[in-house]
Coordinates of C-alpha atoms in Angstrom, one line a residue:
X1 CA -212.6 69.5 -152.5
X2 CA -215.2 71.2 -154.7
X3 CA -213.0 71.2 -157.9
X4 CA -212.3 67.4 -157.5
X5 CA -215.9 66.2 -157.0
X6 CA -218.7 66.0 -159.5
X7 CA -222.1 66.7 -158.0
X8 CA -225.2 64.8 -158.5
X9 CA -228.8 66.0 -158.3
X10 CA -231.1 63.7 -156.5
X11 CA -234.8 64.0 -157.5
X12 CA -237.2 63.8 -154.6
X13 CA -239.8 61.9 -156.8
X14 CA -237.4 59.2 -158.0
X15 CA -235.5 56.6 -156.0
X16 CA -231.8 56.0 -156.4
X17 CA -232.3 52.8 -158.3
X18 CA -234.6 54.6 -160.8
X19 CA -231.9 57.3 -161.4
X20 CA -229.3 54.6 -162.1
X21 CA -231.5 52.8 -164.6
X22 CA -232.3 56.1 -166.4
X23 CA -228.6 57.0 -166.6
X24 CA -227.6 53.7 -168.1
X25 CA -230.2 54.1 -171.0
X26 CA -228.7 57.4 -172.1
X27 CA -226.0 57.5 -174.7
X28 CA -224.7 61.0 -174.4
X29 CA -221.1 62.0 -174.5
X30 CA -218.5 61.3 -171.8
X31 CA -217.9 65.0 -170.9
X32 CA -219.5 66.6 -167.8
X33 CA -222.2 69.1 -168.6
X34 CA -224.3 71.5 -166.7
X35 CA -227.9 70.8 -166.0
X36 CA -230.4 72.3 -168.6
X37 CA -232.1 75.5 -167.7
X38 CA -235.7 75.4 -166.6
X39 CA -235.4 72.3 -164.6
X40 CA -238.0 71.7 -162.1
X41 CA -235.6 71.7 -159.1
X42 CA -233.0 74.3 -160.4
X43 CA -233.3 78.0 -160.7
X44 CA -231.2 80.7 -162.5
X45 CA -229.0 81.2 -159.5
X46 CA -228.2 77.5 -159.0
X47 CA -225.8 75.2 -160.8
X48 CA -225.8 71.4 -160.6
X49 CA -223.3 69.1 -162.4
X50 CA -223.9 65.6 -163.7
X51 CA -221.6 62.7 -164.7
X52 CA -222.1 60.6 -167.8
X53 CA -223.2 57.0 -167.8
X54 CA -219.8 55.8 -169.0
X55 CA -218.2 57.1 -165.9
X56 CA -220.7 55.4 -163.6
X57 CA -219.4 52.6 -161.4
X58 CA -222.2 50.1 -160.7
X59 CA -220.5 48.8 -157.5
X60 CA -221.2 52.0 -155.4
X61 CA -224.0 54.3 -154.5
X62 CA -223.8 58.1 -155.0
X63 CA -223.6 60.3 -151.9
X64 CA -225.9 63.4 -151.6
X65 CA -224.1 66.6 -152.6
X66 CA -225.6 70.0 -151.8
X67 CA -226.3 72.6 -154.5
X68 CA -223.9 75.5 -155.3
X69 CA -225.2 79.0 -155.7
X70 CA -223.9 81.2 -158.5
X71 CA -222.9 84.0 -156.2
X72 CA -220.6 81.7 -154.2
X73 CA -216.8 81.9 -154.8
X74 CA -216.6 78.1 -154.7
X75 CA -218.9 78.0 -157.7
X76 CA -216.7 80.1 -159.9
X77 CA -213.6 78.0 -159.0
X78 CA -215.6 74.8 -159.6
X79 CA -216.6 76.1 -163.1
X80 CA -213.1 77.1 -164.0
X81 CA -211.7 73.8 -162.9
X82 CA -214.3 71.9 -164.8
X83 CA -213.4 73.7 -168.0
X84 CA -209.7 72.8 -167.4
X85 CA -210.7 69.2 -167.0
X86 CA -212.6 69.4 -170.3
X87 CA -209.5 70.7 -172.1
X88 CA -207.3 68.0 -170.7
X89 CA -209.9 65.2 -171.2
X90 CA -209.7 63.9 -167.6
X91 CA -212.4 61.6 -166.4
X92 CA -213.1 61.1 -162.7
X93 CA -215.1 58.1 -161.5
X94 CA -217.4 58.3 -158.6
X95 CA -218.0 55.3 -156.3
X96 CA -221.4 54.3 -154.7
X97 CA -220.5 53.1 -151.2
X98 CA -223.0 50.8 -149.7
X99 CA -224.4 49.4 -153.0
X100 CA -223.3 45.8 -153.9
X101 CA -225.0 44.3 -157.0
X102 CA -225.2 40.5 -156.6
X103 CA -222.7 40.4 -153.7
X104 CA -223.0 39.6 -150.0
X105 CA -221.1 41.1 -147.1
X106 CA -221.0 37.8 -145.2
X107 CA -218.3 35.4 -145.9
X108 CA -219.3 32.1 -147.5
X109 CA -219.3 29.2 -145.1
X110 CA -216.2 27.0 -145.5
X111 CA -217.0 23.3 -145.3
X112 CA -214.8 21.5 -142.7
X113 CA -213.9 18.0 -143.9
X114 CA -213.1 16.7 -140.4
X115 CA -213.2 17.6 -136.7
X116 CA -211.1 16.8 -133.7
X117 CA -212.2 15.9 -130.2
X118 CA -210.7 14.2 -127.2
X119 CA -211.6 12.1 -124.1
X120 CA -209.4 11.8 -121.0
X121 CA -209.3 8.4 -119.4
X122 CA -207.0 9.1 -116.5
X123 CA -208.2 10.5 -113.2
X124 CA -207.7 14.2 -112.3
X125 CA -204.0 15.2 -112.5
X126 CA -202.9 15.4 -108.9
X127 CA -199.3 15.1 -107.8
X128 CA -199.0 13.7 -104.3
X129 CA -196.1 14.8 -102.1
X130 CA -193.5 17.5 -102.3
X131 CA -191.4 18.3 -105.3
X132 CA -188.6 16.2 -104.0
X133 CA -190.7 13.1 -103.2
X134 CA -193.5 13.2 -105.7
X135 CA -193.5 10.5 -108.4
X136 CA -195.7 12.6 -110.8
X137 CA -199.1 11.9 -112.3
X138 CA -200.3 10.0 -115.3
X139 CA -202.2 11.6 -118.2
X140 CA -203.9 9.3 -120.7
X141 CA -206.7 9.6 -123.2
X142 CA -207.8 9.3 -126.8
X143 CA -208.0 11.8 -129.7
X144 CA -210.9 11.3 -132.1
X145 CA -210.6 12.4 -135.7
X146 CA -214.1 12.5 -137.2
X147 CA -213.9 12.4 -141.1
X148 CA -217.0 13.9 -142.6
X149 CA -216.2 13.3 -146.3
X150 CA -216.1 10.0 -148.0
X151 CA -212.3 9.9 -147.8
X152 CA -209.6 12.4 -146.7
X153 CA -205.9 12.1 -146.9
X154 CA -204.1 13.2 -143.8
X155 CA -200.6 14.3 -144.3
X156 CA -199.5 14.5 -140.6
X157 CA -201.2 14.3 -137.2
X158 CA -199.3 15.6 -134.2
X159 CA -200.1 16.5 -130.6
X160 CA -198.0 18.4 -128.0
X161 CA -198.2 19.1 -124.3
X162 CA -196.7 22.4 -123.2
X163 CA -196.3 24.4 -120.0
X164 CA -196.7 28.1 -120.4
X165 CA -195.4 30.6 -117.8
X166 CA -196.7 34.1 -118.3
X167 CA -195.1 37.0 -116.3
X168 CA -197.5 39.8 -115.3
X169 CA -194.6 42.1 -114.6
X170 CA -192.0 41.0 -117.1
X171 CA -188.4 42.0 -117.3
X172 CA -189.0 44.2 -120.3
X173 CA -192.5 45.6 -121.0
X174 CA -194.0 45.0 -124.5
X175 CA -191.6 42.1 -125.2
X176 CA -193.3 38.9 -126.0
X177 CA -190.3 36.7 -125.2
X178 CA -189.9 38.3 -121.8
X179 CA -193.6 38.0 -121.0
X180 CA -194.3 34.4 -122.0
X181 CA -192.1 31.3 -121.9
X182 CA -193.4 28.0 -123.4
X183 CA -191.7 24.7 -122.7
X184 CA -192.6 21.5 -124.4
X185 CA -193.2 18.5 -122.1
X186 CA -194.2 15.8 -124.6
X187 CA -194.8 15.5 -128.4
X188 CA -196.7 12.7 -130.1
X189 CA -196.5 11.9 -133.8
X190 CA -199.7 10.0 -134.3
X191 CA -199.1 9.3 -138.0
X192 CA -195.8 8.0 -139.3
X193 CA -196.7 8.6 -142.9
X194 CA -199.6 10.1 -144.9
X195 CA -202.8 8.0 -144.7
X196 CA -206.1 8.1 -146.5
X197 CA -208.9 7.8 -143.9
X198 CA -212.4 6.8 -144.8
X199 CA -215.6 8.5 -143.4
X200 CA -216.2 7.9 -139.7
X201 CA -214.5 8.3 -136.4
X202 CA -210.8 7.3 -135.9
X203 CA -209.2 7.1 -132.4
X204 CA -205.6 7.7 -131.5
X205 CA -204.5 7.0 -127.9
X206 CA -201.9 9.0 -126.1
X207 CA -200.3 8.9 -122.6
X208 CA -197.5 10.6 -120.7
X209 CA -196.1 10.6 -117.2
X210 CA -195.8 14.1 -115.9
X211 CA -192.8 14.4 -113.6
X212 CA -193.2 15.3 -110.0
X213 CA -191.0 18.4 -110.1
X214 CA -193.5 20.3 -112.4
X215 CA -195.4 23.1 -110.7
X216 CA -199.2 23.2 -110.3
X217 CA -201.4 25.4 -112.4
X218 CA -201.8 28.8 -110.8
X219 CA -203.1 32.3 -111.5
X220 CA -201.5 35.1 -109.3
X221 CA -200.9 38.8 -109.7
X222 CA -197.3 38.2 -110.7
X223 CA -197.2 35.0 -112.7
X224 CA -199.6 32.4 -114.2
X225 CA -198.8 28.8 -115.1
X226 CA -201.0 26.9 -117.5
X227 CA -200.7 23.5 -119.2
X228 CA -201.7 23.5 -122.9
X229 CA -202.6 20.4 -124.9
X230 CA -202.7 21.0 -128.7
X231 CA -203.4 18.6 -131.5
X232 CA -203.2 19.4 -135.2
X233 CA -204.1 17.3 -138.3
X234 CA -202.9 18.6 -141.7
X235 CA -204.9 17.3 -144.7
X236 CA -203.3 17.1 -148.0
X237 CA -204.6 19.6 -150.6
X238 CA -206.2 18.3 -153.7
X239 CA -204.5 20.8 -156.0
X240 CA -207.6 23.0 -156.4
X241 CA -208.4 24.2 -152.9
X242 CA -206.2 24.3 -149.8
X243 CA -207.8 22.6 -146.8
X244 CA -207.0 24.4 -143.5
X245 CA -205.4 22.4 -140.7
X246 CA -207.8 20.8 -138.2
X247 CA -206.8 22.0 -134.7
X248 CA -207.8 21.2 -131.1
X249 CA -206.6 23.2 -128.1
X250 CA -207.4 22.3 -124.5
X251 CA -206.1 23.5 -121.0
X252 CA -205.3 21.1 -118.3
X253 CA -205.7 21.7 -114.6
X254 CA -202.7 20.3 -112.7
X255 CA -202.9 20.2 -108.9
X256 CA -200.5 19.2 -106.0
X257 CA -201.6 17.6 -102.7
X258 CA -199.3 17.7 -99.7
X259 CA -199.8 15.2 -96.8
X260 CA -201.4 16.5 -93.6
X261 CA -200.3 15.6 -90.1
X262 CA -202.8 13.7 -88.0
X263 CA -202.1 15.8 -84.8
X264 CA -202.4 19.6 -84.7
X265 CA -199.3 21.7 -84.6
X266 CA -198.4 23.2 -81.2
X267 CA -196.7 26.6 -80.9
X268 CA -195.7 28.7 -77.8
X269 CA -194.9 32.4 -77.9
X270 CA -193.5 34.6 -75.2
X271 CA -193.9 38.4 -75.3
X272 CA -191.2 40.2 -73.2
X273 CA -190.9 42.4 -71.2
X274 CA -194.3 41.2 -70.1
X275 CA -195.0 37.8 -68.6
X276 CA -197.7 37.0 -71.2
X277 CA -197.3 33.6 -72.8
X278 CA -199.5 32.4 -75.7
X279 CA -200.0 28.7 -76.5
X280 CA -201.7 27.8 -79.8
X281 CA -202.9 24.6 -81.3
X282 CA -203.7 24.7 -85.0
X283 CA -203.6 22.5 -88.2
X284 CA -200.5 23.0 -90.1
X285 CA -202.1 22.1 -93.5
X286 CA -205.3 23.7 -94.7
X287 CA -207.3 23.5 -98.0
X288 CA -209.0 26.2 -100.1
X289 CA -212.4 25.0 -99.1
X290 CA -213.4 24.6 -95.5
X291 CA -212.9 26.3 -92.1
X292 CA -210.3 25.5 -89.4
X293 CA -210.0 26.1 -85.7
X294 CA -207.1 27.7 -83.8
X295 CA -207.2 27.1 -80.0
X296 CA -205.4 29.9 -78.2
X297 CA -204.6 30.4 -74.5
X298 CA -203.0 33.4 -72.8
X299 CA -201.2 32.9 -69.5
X300 CA -199.3 35.4 -67.2
X301 CA -201.8 38.1 -67.8
X302 CA -202.1 39.0 -64.0
X303 CA -199.4 40.0 -61.5
X304 CA -199.7 40.7 -57.8
X305 CA -197.9 43.8 -56.5
X306 CA -197.4 43.2 -52.8
X307 CA -195.9 46.6 -52.0
X308 CA -199.1 48.5 -52.8
X309 CA -201.4 45.5 -52.4
X310 CA -202.8 45.7 -56.0
X311 CA -203.3 43.4 -58.9
X312 CA -202.2 44.3 -62.5
X313 CA -204.2 42.9 -65.3
X314 CA -203.7 42.6 -69.1
X315 CA -207.1 42.5 -70.7
X316 CA -207.7 41.5 -74.3
X317 CA -209.6 44.2 -76.2
X318 CA -209.4 43.2 -79.9
X319 CA -208.1 40.2 -81.9
X320 CA -207.5 40.2 -85.7
X321 CA -206.5 37.2 -87.8
X322 CA -205.2 37.3 -91.4
X323 CA -204.2 34.7 -93.9
X324 CA -201.4 36.1 -96.0
X325 CA -200.1 34.8 -99.3
X326 CA -196.5 35.6 -100.4
X327 CA -195.6 35.1 -104.1
X328 CA -192.0 35.2 -105.3
X329 CA -190.9 34.7 -108.9
X330 CA -188.1 35.5 -111.2
X331 CA -189.0 37.4 -114.3
X332 CA -186.5 36.1 -116.9
X333 CA -184.9 38.2 -119.6
X334 CA -184.8 37.2 -123.2
X335 CA -181.6 37.2 -125.3
X336 CA -182.1 40.7 -126.4
X337 CA -182.7 42.2 -123.0
X338 CA -180.4 40.1 -120.9
X339 CA -177.5 42.3 -119.6
X340 CA -174.1 40.8 -120.3
X341 CA -171.5 40.6 -117.6
X342 CA -167.7 40.2 -117.7
X343 CA -165.1 41.3 -120.3
X344 CA -165.6 41.0 -124.0
X345 CA -162.9 38.3 -124.1
X346 CA -164.8 36.0 -121.8
X347 CA -168.0 34.2 -122.6
X348 CA -171.1 36.4 -122.0
X349 CA -172.9 35.6 -118.8
X350 CA -176.6 36.3 -118.7
X351 CA -178.6 37.1 -115.6
X352 CA -181.6 35.1 -114.9
X353 CA -183.8 38.0 -114.4
X354 CA -185.4 40.3 -111.8
X355 CA -186.9 38.9 -108.6
X356 CA -190.5 40.0 -108.1
X357 CA -192.3 39.6 -104.7
X358 CA -195.9 40.3 -103.7
X359 CA -197.9 39.7 -100.5
X360 CA -201.7 39.8 -100.4
X361 CA -204.4 39.0 -97.9
X362 CA -206.7 36.1 -98.8
X363 CA -208.8 36.0 -95.6
X364 CA -209.2 38.2 -92.5
X365 CA -211.6 39.0 -89.6
X366 CA -211.6 41.2 -86.5
X367 CA -213.1 40.1 -83.2
X368 CA -214.0 42.2 -80.2
X369 CA -215.5 39.4 -78.1
X370 CA -215.9 35.7 -78.0
X371 CA -213.2 34.7 -75.5
X372 CA -213.3 33.5 -71.8
X373 CA -211.3 35.4 -69.2
X374 CA -210.6 34.2 -65.7
X375 CA -208.9 36.7 -63.2
X376 CA -210.1 35.1 -59.9
X377 CA -206.6 33.8 -59.1
X378 CA -203.7 36.1 -59.9
X379 CA -201.3 33.2 -60.2
X380 CA -203.6 31.3 -62.6
X381 CA -205.3 34.0 -64.6
X382 CA -205.9 33.0 -68.2
X383 CA -207.8 33.9 -71.4
X384 CA -209.0 31.1 -73.6
X385 CA -210.6 31.3 -77.1
X386 CA -211.2 29.2 -80.2
X387 CA -211.3 31.1 -83.5
X388 CA -212.3 29.8 -86.8
X389 CA -210.5 31.0 -89.9
X390 CA -210.8 30.2 -93.6
X391 CA -210.1 31.7 -97.0
X392 CA -212.2 34.6 -98.2
X393 CA -215.3 33.8 -100.3
X394 CA -214.0 35.4 -103.5
X395 CA -210.3 34.9 -102.8
X396 CA -208.3 33.6 -105.8
X397 CA -205.5 31.9 -104.0
X398 CA -202.7 29.7 -105.1
X399 CA -201.5 26.6 -103.4
X400 CA -198.0 26.2 -101.8
X401 CA -195.4 25.4 -104.4
X402 CA -191.7 25.7 -105.1
X403 CA -190.5 25.1 -108.7
X404 CA -187.1 25.0 -110.3
X405 CA -187.6 28.2 -112.2
X406 CA -187.7 30.3 -109.0
X407 CA -191.5 30.5 -108.5
X408 CA -192.4 30.1 -104.9
X409 CA -195.8 30.5 -103.1
X410 CA -196.1 30.4 -99.3
X411 CA -198.8 31.2 -96.7
X412 CA -198.9 32.2 -93.1
X413 CA -201.6 32.9 -90.5
X414 CA -201.1 36.1 -88.6
X415 CA -202.8 36.7 -85.3
X416 CA -202.7 40.2 -83.8
X417 CA -204.0 41.0 -80.3
X418 CA -204.5 44.4 -78.6
X419 CA -204.2 44.3 -74.8
X420 CA -204.5 47.1 -72.2
X421 CA -203.2 47.2 -68.7
X422 CA -205.5 47.8 -65.7
X423 CA -205.1 47.5 -61.9
X424 CA -207.4 47.1 -59.0
X425 CA -207.0 46.6 -55.2
X426 CA -206.7 43.1 -54.0
X427 CA -209.6 43.5 -51.5
X428 CA -211.9 45.2 -54.2
X429 CA -211.2 43.7 -57.6
X430 CA -214.2 45.4 -59.1
X431 CA -212.6 48.9 -58.7
X432 CA -210.7 48.7 -62.0
X433 CA -208.5 51.6 -63.0
X434 CA -207.0 52.0 -66.5
X435 CA -203.4 52.8 -66.6
X436 CA -203.4 53.9 -70.3
X437 CA -200.7 51.4 -71.2
X438 CA -201.4 49.1 -74.1
X439 CA -199.5 46.6 -76.2
X440 CA -199.9 44.8 -79.6
X441 CA -199.1 41.1 -79.5
X442 CA -198.4 39.7 -83.0
X443 CA -197.9 36.1 -83.9
X444 CA -197.2 34.4 -87.2
X445 CA -197.9 30.7 -87.8
X446 CA -196.6 29.0 -90.9
X447 CA -199.4 27.4 -92.9
X448 CA -199.4 25.1 -95.9
X449 CA -202.3 25.6 -98.4
X450 CA -202.8 22.6 -100.6
X451 CA -205.5 20.8 -102.5
X452 CA -207.4 17.9 -101.0
X453 CA -205.8 14.6 -101.9
X454 CA -209.0 12.6 -102.4
X455 CA -208.1 8.9 -102.1
X456 CA -204.5 10.0 -101.6
X457 CA -203.0 7.2 -103.7
X458 CA -200.3 7.9 -106.2
X459 CA -200.2 6.3 -109.6
X460 CA -197.3 4.0 -108.7
X461 CA -199.3 2.6 -105.7
X462 CA -202.4 2.0 -107.8
X463 CA -200.6 -0.3 -110.2
X464 CA -201.3 -4.1 -109.8
X465 CA -198.5 -6.2 -108.4
X466 CA -196.0 -7.7 -110.9
X467 CA -195.1 -11.4 -111.0
X468 CA -192.1 -11.1 -108.7
X469 CA -194.2 -9.3 -106.0
X470 CA -196.9 -12.0 -105.8
X471 CA -196.8 -13.5 -102.3
X472 CA -196.5 -17.4 -101.9
X473 CA -199.7 -19.4 -102.1
X474 CA -201.6 -20.5 -98.9
X475 CA -200.1 -23.5 -97.0
X476 CA -201.2 -27.0 -98.0
X477 CA -203.5 -29.0 -95.8
X478 CA -202.0 -31.8 -93.7
X479 CA -202.8 -35.5 -94.4
X480 CA -203.4 -36.2 -90.7
X481 CA -207.0 -36.0 -89.8
X482 CA -208.7 -35.7 -86.4
X483 CA -211.4 -38.3 -85.9
X484 CA -213.5 -36.3 -83.5
X485 CA -213.4 -33.2 -85.8
X486 CA -214.3 -35.3 -88.8
X487 CA -217.2 -36.9 -86.9
X488 CA -218.5 -33.5 -85.7
X489 CA -218.4 -32.2 -89.3
X490 CA -220.2 -35.4 -90.5
X491 CA -223.0 -34.8 -87.9
X492 CA -223.5 -31.2 -89.1
X493 CA -224.1 -32.3 -92.7
X494 CA -227.9 -32.5 -93.3
X495 CA -229.4 -35.1 -95.6
X496 CA -230.1 -33.8 -99.1
X497 CA -233.6 -34.1 -100.6
X498 CA -234.9 -34.3 -104.1
X499 CA -232.6 -35.2 -106.9
X500 CA -229.5 -35.5 -104.7
X501 CA -231.0 -38.3 -102.5
X502 CA -229.1 -41.5 -103.0
X503 CA -226.2 -39.8 -104.5
X504 CA -222.6 -40.8 -103.6
X505 CA -222.3 -37.8 -101.4
X506 CA -225.4 -38.8 -99.4
X507 CA -224.2 -42.4 -99.0
X508 CA -220.8 -41.3 -97.8
X509 CA -222.4 -39.0 -95.2
X510 CA -224.6 -41.8 -93.9
X511 CA -221.6 -44.1 -93.7
X512 CA -219.6 -41.5 -91.7
X513 CA -222.5 -41.0 -89.3
X514 CA -222.9 -44.8 -88.8
X515 CA -219.2 -45.3 -88.1
X516 CA -219.2 -42.5 -85.7
X517 CA -222.1 -43.9 -83.7
X518 CA -220.5 -47.3 -83.6
X519 CA -217.3 -45.9 -82.3
X520 CA -219.1 -44.1 -79.5
X521 CA -221.1 -47.2 -78.6
X522 CA -217.9 -49.3 -78.4
X523 CA -216.2 -46.7 -76.3
X524 CA -219.1 -46.5 -73.8
X525 CA -219.3 -50.3 -73.4
X526 CA -215.5 -50.5 -72.7
X527 CA -216.0 -48.1 -69.9

């Protein structure tokens, strides 16, 4: 407001810094005064107010204030208010925003006395088999604490592995407890007592067996499941400055691989009241990357009508396939929002939460051709086709899973065919007439979407055999020798040259060959 602000006159020929230096040299009183008459920039009809140098704050810059004319009503109110302030002896300081003498806006860099890093030594975390049969997966690695100072005392060093379930549609909106639930899987205390560590790198191993019932990592429109690994080293303060904790946070990708059958799945569908029968061969287990083939055959698509001597056909006009993903989860309620059931005398029973369901399409395609039709024989008319299907290029799918908290993800392949009825005389099958009757044939095939298993060996099968599982040693050789076999072996041994000539092995071989020749000579003479 005009009566609460003291105006400054800024000279066009002097900079702001020059005005501040001139004001600090003056030693006038601490009261506000009007500008002297005859100033180069002021006229008789203008009034400009100044502030004394004692009221100047060096930490701010003055803003530009417009002049006030004598004829203005605001000028008279400003003059009257200024006289009142003189009587009461009030002093009002003005700040200079944007001016900082000897200070910087940027925060000073804080020296980190240590840093944390890690290295995983175990293979990718893949759980093989279903939730009921899986033995889990191993996670092992090392934490590296790199001390940059000459010495640093670490008060505690801990690491935790948590699973976090975040609900996209929670039980109660804007409630952190209903939105996110964190469960601790494993905690490591890497230091039992405070320890002074010297400069260099210090390693701390860790390992855990993740149980097979744990769900895989996923990101869906309803729920997301992530695994968080956190490590924290707390240095001891030296009494002068407080050293912040040294932290490390990483996310783990946990997958599940379900076994696939070697033979394709066979399914047969019948569509009454027609005689159409569909036979399909397709793989029951698919993977996020890759394409798969469904072989489909339609039988019973032609019927002979002997009364009017015509043939009725069902012709395939359009085929559409879709891969659908169904997500089901339970949004739990926290203690504050959980509705209580029963009487007040009984123990309060809390509901688990609200069931959320969502279905989305992760791949689809429509075909208007590409199949083979054979209507030559009415009793053996058929339509055959092989269609390739896969997930969409940018589809963010989740693998099949079923966890203990109620989260369930399933997939199915939907095939929809549009057929129309036509008829033609038996003698002239080319004279086709449309009857205007059409039907939609829809089939659903249960499909399992899972990650590829790689080598497909669980951690318990990779372990070396223990002492009790070592098989017996090979059988010992018999003391009985066959003369003919020994003689044949002796003949196959070639004489050794060089340094081995005349050695005991060479002499023994020559003796064996001589005895064998003598034995053969004696046997021939006896004959």
